[in-house]
mmCIF file of C-alpha atoms and ligand atoms in Angstrom:
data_model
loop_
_atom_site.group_PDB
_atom_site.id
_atom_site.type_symbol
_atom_site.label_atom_id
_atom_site.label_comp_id
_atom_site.label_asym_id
_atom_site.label_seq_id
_atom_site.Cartn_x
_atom_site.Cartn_y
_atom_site.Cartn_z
ATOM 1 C CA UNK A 1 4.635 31.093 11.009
ATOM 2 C CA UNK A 2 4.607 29.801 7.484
ATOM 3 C CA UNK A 3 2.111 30.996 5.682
ATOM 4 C CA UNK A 4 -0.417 28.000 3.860
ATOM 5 C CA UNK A 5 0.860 27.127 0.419
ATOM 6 C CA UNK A 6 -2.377 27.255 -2.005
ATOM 7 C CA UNK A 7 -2.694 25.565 -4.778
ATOM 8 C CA UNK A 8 -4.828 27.223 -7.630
ATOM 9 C CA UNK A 9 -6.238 25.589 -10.260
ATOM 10 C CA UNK A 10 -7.784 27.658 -13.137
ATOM 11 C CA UNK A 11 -10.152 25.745 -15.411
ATOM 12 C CA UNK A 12 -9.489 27.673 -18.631
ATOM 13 C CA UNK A 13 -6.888 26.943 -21.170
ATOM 14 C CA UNK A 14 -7.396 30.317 -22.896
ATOM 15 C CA UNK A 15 -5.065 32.968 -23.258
ATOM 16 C CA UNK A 16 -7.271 35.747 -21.730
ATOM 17 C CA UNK A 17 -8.774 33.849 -19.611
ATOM 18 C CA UNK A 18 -11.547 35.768 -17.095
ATOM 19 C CA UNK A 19 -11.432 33.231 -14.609
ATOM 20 C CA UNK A 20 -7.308 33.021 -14.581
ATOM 21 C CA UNK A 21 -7.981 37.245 -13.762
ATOM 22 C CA UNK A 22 -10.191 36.310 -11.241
ATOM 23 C CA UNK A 23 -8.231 33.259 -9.781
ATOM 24 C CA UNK A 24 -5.116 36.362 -9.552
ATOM 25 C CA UNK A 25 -6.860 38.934 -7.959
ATOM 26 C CA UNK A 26 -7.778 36.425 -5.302
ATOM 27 C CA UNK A 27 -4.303 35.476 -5.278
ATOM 28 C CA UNK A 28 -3.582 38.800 -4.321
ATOM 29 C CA UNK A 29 -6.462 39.158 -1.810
ATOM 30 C CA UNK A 30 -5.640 36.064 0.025
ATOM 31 C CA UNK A 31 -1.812 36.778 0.014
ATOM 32 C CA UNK A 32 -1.643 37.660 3.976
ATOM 33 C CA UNK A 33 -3.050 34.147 4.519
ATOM 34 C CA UNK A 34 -1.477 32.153 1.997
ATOM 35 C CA UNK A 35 1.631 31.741 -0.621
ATOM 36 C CA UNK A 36 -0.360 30.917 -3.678
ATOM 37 C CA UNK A 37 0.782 28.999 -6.742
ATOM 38 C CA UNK A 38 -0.844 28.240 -10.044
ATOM 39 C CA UNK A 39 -1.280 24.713 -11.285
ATOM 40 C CA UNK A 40 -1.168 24.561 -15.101
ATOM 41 C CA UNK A 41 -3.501 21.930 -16.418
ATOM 42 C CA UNK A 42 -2.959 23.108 -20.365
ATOM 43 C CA UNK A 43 -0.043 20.721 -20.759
ATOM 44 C CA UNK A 44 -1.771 17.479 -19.560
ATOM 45 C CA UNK A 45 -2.846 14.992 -22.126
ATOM 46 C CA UNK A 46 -5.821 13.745 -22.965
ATOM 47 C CA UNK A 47 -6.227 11.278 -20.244
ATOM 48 C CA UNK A 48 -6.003 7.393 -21.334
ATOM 49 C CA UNK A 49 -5.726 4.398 -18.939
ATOM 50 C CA UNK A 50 -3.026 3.024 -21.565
ATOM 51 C CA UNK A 51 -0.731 5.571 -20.421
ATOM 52 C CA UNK A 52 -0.465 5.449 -17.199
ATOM 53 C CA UNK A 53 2.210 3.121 -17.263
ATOM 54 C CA UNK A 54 4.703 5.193 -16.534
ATOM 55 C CA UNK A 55 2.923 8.338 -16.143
ATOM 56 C CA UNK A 56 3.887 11.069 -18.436
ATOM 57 C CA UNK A 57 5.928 14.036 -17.249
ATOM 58 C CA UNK A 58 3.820 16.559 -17.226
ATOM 59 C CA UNK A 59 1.154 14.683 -14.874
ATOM 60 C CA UNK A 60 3.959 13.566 -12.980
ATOM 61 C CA UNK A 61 4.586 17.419 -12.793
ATOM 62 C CA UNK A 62 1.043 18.485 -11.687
ATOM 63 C CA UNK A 63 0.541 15.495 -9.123
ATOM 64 C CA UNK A 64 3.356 16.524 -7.461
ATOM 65 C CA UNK A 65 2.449 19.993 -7.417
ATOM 66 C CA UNK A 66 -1.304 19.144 -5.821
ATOM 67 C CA UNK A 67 0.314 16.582 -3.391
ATOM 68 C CA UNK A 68 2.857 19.687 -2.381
ATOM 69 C CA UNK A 69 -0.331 22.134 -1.594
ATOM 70 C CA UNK A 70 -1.944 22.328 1.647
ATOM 71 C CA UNK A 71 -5.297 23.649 0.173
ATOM 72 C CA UNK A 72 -6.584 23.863 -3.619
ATOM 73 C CA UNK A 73 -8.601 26.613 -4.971
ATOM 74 C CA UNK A 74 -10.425 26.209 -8.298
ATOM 75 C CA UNK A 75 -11.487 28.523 -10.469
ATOM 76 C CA UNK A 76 -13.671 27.609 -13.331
ATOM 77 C CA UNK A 77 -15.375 28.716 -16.331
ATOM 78 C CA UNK A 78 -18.738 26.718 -17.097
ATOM 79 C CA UNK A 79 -19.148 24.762 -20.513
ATOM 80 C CA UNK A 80 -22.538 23.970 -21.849
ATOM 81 C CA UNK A 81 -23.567 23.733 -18.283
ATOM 82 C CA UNK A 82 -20.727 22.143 -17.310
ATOM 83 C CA UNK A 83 -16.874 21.587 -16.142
ATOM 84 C CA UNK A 84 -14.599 22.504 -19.202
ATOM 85 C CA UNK A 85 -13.085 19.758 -20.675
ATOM 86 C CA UNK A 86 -9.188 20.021 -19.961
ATOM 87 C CA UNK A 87 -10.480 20.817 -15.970
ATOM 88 C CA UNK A 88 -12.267 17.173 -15.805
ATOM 89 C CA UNK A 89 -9.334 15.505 -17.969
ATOM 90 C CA UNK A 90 -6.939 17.020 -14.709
ATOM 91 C CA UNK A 91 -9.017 16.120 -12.322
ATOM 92 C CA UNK A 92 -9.168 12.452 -13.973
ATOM 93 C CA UNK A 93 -4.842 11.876 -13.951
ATOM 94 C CA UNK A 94 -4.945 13.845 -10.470
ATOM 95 C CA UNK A 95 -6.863 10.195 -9.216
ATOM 96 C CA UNK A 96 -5.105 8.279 -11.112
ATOM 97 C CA UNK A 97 -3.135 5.444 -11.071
ATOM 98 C CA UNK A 98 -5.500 3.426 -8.513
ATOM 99 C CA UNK A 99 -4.517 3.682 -5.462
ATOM 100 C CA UNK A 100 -2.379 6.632 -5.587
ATOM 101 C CA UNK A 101 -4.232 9.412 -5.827
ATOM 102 C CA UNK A 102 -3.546 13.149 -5.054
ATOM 103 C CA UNK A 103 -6.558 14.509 -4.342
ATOM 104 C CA UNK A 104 -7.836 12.692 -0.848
ATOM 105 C CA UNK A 105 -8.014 15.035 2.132
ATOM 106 C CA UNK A 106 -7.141 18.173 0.550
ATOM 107 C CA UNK A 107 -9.042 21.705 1.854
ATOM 108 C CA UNK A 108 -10.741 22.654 -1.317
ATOM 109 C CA UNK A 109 -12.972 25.611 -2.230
ATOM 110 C CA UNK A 110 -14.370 26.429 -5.869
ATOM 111 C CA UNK A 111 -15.488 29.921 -7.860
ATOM 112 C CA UNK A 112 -15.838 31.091 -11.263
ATOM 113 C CA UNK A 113 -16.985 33.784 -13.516
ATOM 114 C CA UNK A 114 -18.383 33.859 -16.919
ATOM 115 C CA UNK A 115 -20.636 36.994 -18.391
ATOM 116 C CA UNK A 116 -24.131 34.928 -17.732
ATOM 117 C CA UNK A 117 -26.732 35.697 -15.440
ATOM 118 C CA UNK A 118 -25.653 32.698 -13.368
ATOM 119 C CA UNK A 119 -22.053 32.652 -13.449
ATOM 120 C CA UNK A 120 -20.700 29.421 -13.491
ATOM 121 C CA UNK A 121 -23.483 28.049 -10.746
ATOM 122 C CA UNK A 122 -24.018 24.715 -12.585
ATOM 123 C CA UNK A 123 -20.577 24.098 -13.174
ATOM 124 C CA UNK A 124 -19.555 24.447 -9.642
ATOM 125 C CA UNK A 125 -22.199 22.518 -9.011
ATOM 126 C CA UNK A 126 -20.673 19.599 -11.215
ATOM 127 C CA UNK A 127 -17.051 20.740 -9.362
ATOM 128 C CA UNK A 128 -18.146 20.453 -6.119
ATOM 129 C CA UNK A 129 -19.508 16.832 -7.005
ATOM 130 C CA UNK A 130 -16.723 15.295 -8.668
ATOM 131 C CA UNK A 131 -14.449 17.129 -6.182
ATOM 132 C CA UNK A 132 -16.371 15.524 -3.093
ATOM 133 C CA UNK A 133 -16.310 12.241 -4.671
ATOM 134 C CA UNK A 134 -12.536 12.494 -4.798
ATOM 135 C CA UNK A 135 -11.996 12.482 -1.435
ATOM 136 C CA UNK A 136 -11.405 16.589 -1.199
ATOM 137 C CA UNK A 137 -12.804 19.110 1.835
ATOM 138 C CA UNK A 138 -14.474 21.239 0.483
ATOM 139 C CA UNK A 139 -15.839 24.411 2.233
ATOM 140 C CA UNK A 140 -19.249 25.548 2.045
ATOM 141 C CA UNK A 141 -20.806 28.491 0.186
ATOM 142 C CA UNK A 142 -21.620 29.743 -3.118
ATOM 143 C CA UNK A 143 -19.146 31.959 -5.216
ATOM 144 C CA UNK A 144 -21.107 33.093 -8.512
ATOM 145 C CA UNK A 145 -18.610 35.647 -10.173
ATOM 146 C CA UNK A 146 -20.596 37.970 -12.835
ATOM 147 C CA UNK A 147 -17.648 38.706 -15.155
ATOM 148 C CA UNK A 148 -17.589 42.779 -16.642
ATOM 149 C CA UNK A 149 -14.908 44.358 -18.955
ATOM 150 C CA UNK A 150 -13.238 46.562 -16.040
ATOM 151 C CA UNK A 151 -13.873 44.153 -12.754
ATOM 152 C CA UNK A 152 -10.142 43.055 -12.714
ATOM 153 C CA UNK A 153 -7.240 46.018 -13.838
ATOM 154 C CA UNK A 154 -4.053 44.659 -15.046
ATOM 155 C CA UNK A 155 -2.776 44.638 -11.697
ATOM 156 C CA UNK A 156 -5.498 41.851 -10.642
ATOM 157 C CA UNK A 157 -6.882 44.568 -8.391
ATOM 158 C CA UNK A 158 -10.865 44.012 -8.536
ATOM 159 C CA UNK A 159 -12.264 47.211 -8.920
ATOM 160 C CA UNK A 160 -15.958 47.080 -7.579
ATOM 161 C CA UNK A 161 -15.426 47.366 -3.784
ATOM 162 C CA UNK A 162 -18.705 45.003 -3.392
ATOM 163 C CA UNK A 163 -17.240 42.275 -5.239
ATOM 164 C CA UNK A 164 -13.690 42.872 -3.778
ATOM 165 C CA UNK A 165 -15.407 42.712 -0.267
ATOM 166 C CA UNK A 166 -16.918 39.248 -1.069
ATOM 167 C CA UNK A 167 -13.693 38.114 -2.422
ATOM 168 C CA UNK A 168 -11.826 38.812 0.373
ATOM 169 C CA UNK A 169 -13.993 37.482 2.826
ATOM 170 C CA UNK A 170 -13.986 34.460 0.259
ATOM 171 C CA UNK A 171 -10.806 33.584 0.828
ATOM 172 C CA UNK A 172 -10.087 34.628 4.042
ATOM 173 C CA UNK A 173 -12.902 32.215 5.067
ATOM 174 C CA UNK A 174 -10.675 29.632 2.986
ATOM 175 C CA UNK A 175 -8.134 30.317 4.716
ATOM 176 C CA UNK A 176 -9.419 29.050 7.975
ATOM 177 C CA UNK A 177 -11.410 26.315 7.028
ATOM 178 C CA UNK A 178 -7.977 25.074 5.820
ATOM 179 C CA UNK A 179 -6.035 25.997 8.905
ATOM 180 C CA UNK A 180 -8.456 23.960 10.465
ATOM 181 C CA UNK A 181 -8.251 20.923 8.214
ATOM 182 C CA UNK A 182 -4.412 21.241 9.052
ATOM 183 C CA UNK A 183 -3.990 19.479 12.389
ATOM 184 C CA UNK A 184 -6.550 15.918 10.825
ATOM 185 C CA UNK A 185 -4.065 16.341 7.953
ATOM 186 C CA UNK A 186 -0.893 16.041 9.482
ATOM 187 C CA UNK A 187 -2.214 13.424 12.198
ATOM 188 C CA UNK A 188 -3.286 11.473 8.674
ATOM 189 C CA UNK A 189 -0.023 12.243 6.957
ATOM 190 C CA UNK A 190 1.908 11.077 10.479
HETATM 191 C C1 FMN B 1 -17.692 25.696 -25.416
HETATM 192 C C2 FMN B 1 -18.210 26.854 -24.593
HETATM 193 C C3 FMN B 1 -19.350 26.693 -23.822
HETATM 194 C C4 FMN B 1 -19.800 27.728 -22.990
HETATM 195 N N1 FMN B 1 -20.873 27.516 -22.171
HETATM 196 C C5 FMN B 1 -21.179 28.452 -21.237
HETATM 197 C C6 FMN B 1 -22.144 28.165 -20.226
HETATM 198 O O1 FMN B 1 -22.710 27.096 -20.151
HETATM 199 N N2 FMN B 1 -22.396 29.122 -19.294
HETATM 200 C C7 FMN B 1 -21.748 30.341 -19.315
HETATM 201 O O2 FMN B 1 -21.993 31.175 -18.427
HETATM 202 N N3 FMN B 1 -20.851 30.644 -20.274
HETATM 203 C C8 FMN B 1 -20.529 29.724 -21.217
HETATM 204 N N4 FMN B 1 -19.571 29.981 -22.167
HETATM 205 C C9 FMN B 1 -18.953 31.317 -22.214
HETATM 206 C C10 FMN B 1 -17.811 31.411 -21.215
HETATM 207 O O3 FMN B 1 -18.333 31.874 -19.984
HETATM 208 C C11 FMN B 1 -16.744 32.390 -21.718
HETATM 209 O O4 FMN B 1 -16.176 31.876 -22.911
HETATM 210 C C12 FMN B 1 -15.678 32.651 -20.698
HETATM 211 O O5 FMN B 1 -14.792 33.635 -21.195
HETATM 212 C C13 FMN B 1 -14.903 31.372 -20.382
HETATM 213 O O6 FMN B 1 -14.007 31.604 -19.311
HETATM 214 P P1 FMN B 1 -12.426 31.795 -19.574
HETATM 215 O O7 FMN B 1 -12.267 33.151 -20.238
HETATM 216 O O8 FMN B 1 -11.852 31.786 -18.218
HETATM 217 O O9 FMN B 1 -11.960 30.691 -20.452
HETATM 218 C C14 FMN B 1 -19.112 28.971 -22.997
HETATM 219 C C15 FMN B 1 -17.976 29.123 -23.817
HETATM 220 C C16 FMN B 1 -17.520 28.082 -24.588
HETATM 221 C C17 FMN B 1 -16.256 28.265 -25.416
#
């Protein structure tokens, strides 16, 4: 059977991005269960309503990408207690124009990392909301990544077999609360 294609979505437009490590190695955890894809938001404009008329490429390019995945994983940093910038302007075009958009339906879940004591909890919290209100599944659970030097090697391999544990069961868990989603989705889609 085909495997579910996923959809990831890393909230970081930085280079060495932590949570782009951590969005891999769960790539590579869930990769019996699903043929994952990254989503780049970094080339996105700043959204404006003036320009949505026609849409520029490159959102034309991700909301074709979303519409294409059966599930969506994000993976975020937190920002001053909050959703990064460039993550909320891609979840804006991803509605957008009225009326058409991507996001309604879709299986979501939502992690992150950062060095602090509470890893990203208040910006998931902010995720989860704007995701919900968007129309998106998502699954249950909390997902608070404390980020260390050596937790992901260069092959995205997490190296603490506590945190590798969680992560697998993480996504495997994603896995079928999507697969379960999948039947109301395609009577929807029919
Ligand atoms: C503008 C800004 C605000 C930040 N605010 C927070 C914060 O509220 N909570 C937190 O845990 N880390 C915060 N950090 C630190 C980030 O966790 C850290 O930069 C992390 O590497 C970002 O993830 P990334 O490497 O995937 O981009 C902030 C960093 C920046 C640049």
């Amino acid at each position: 059977m085909a495997k579910n294609k996923l959809g990831i979505i890393v909230g970081s437009n930085r280079r060495e991005s932590i949570n782009r490590k951590l969005a891999q190695a769960l790539a590579r955890l869930g990769g019996d269960a699903f043929e994952a894809r990254f989503i780049p938001i970094d080339d996105l404009p700043i959204y404006n309503q003036d320009n949505e008329q026609p849409l520029p490429g490159t959102v034309a390019r991700f909301k074709a990408e979303v519409e294409a995945a059966d599930a969506l994983l994000f993976v975020t940093p937190e920002h001053n207690r909050s959703i990064p910038a460039v993550l909320k302007n891609a979840i804006d075009w991803g509605g957008r124009p009225y009326g058409k958009s991507s996001w309604p339906g879709k299986p979501a879940a939502v992690t992150g990392t950062s060095g602090g004591a509470i890893s990203t909890a208040v910006a998931q919290q902010h995720l989860s909301a704007v995701l919900a209100n968007q129309g998106l599944h998502l699954m249950g659970g909390e997902a608070y990544i404390r980020f260390t030097p050596d937790l992901i090697d260069a092959q995205a391999q997490v190296t603490d077999e506590n945190v590798r544990t969680f992560l697998k069961s993480f996504i495997n868990q994603f896995a079928t609360f999507a697969g379960k989603l999948a039947p109301q989705r395609a009577a929807a889609a029919a």
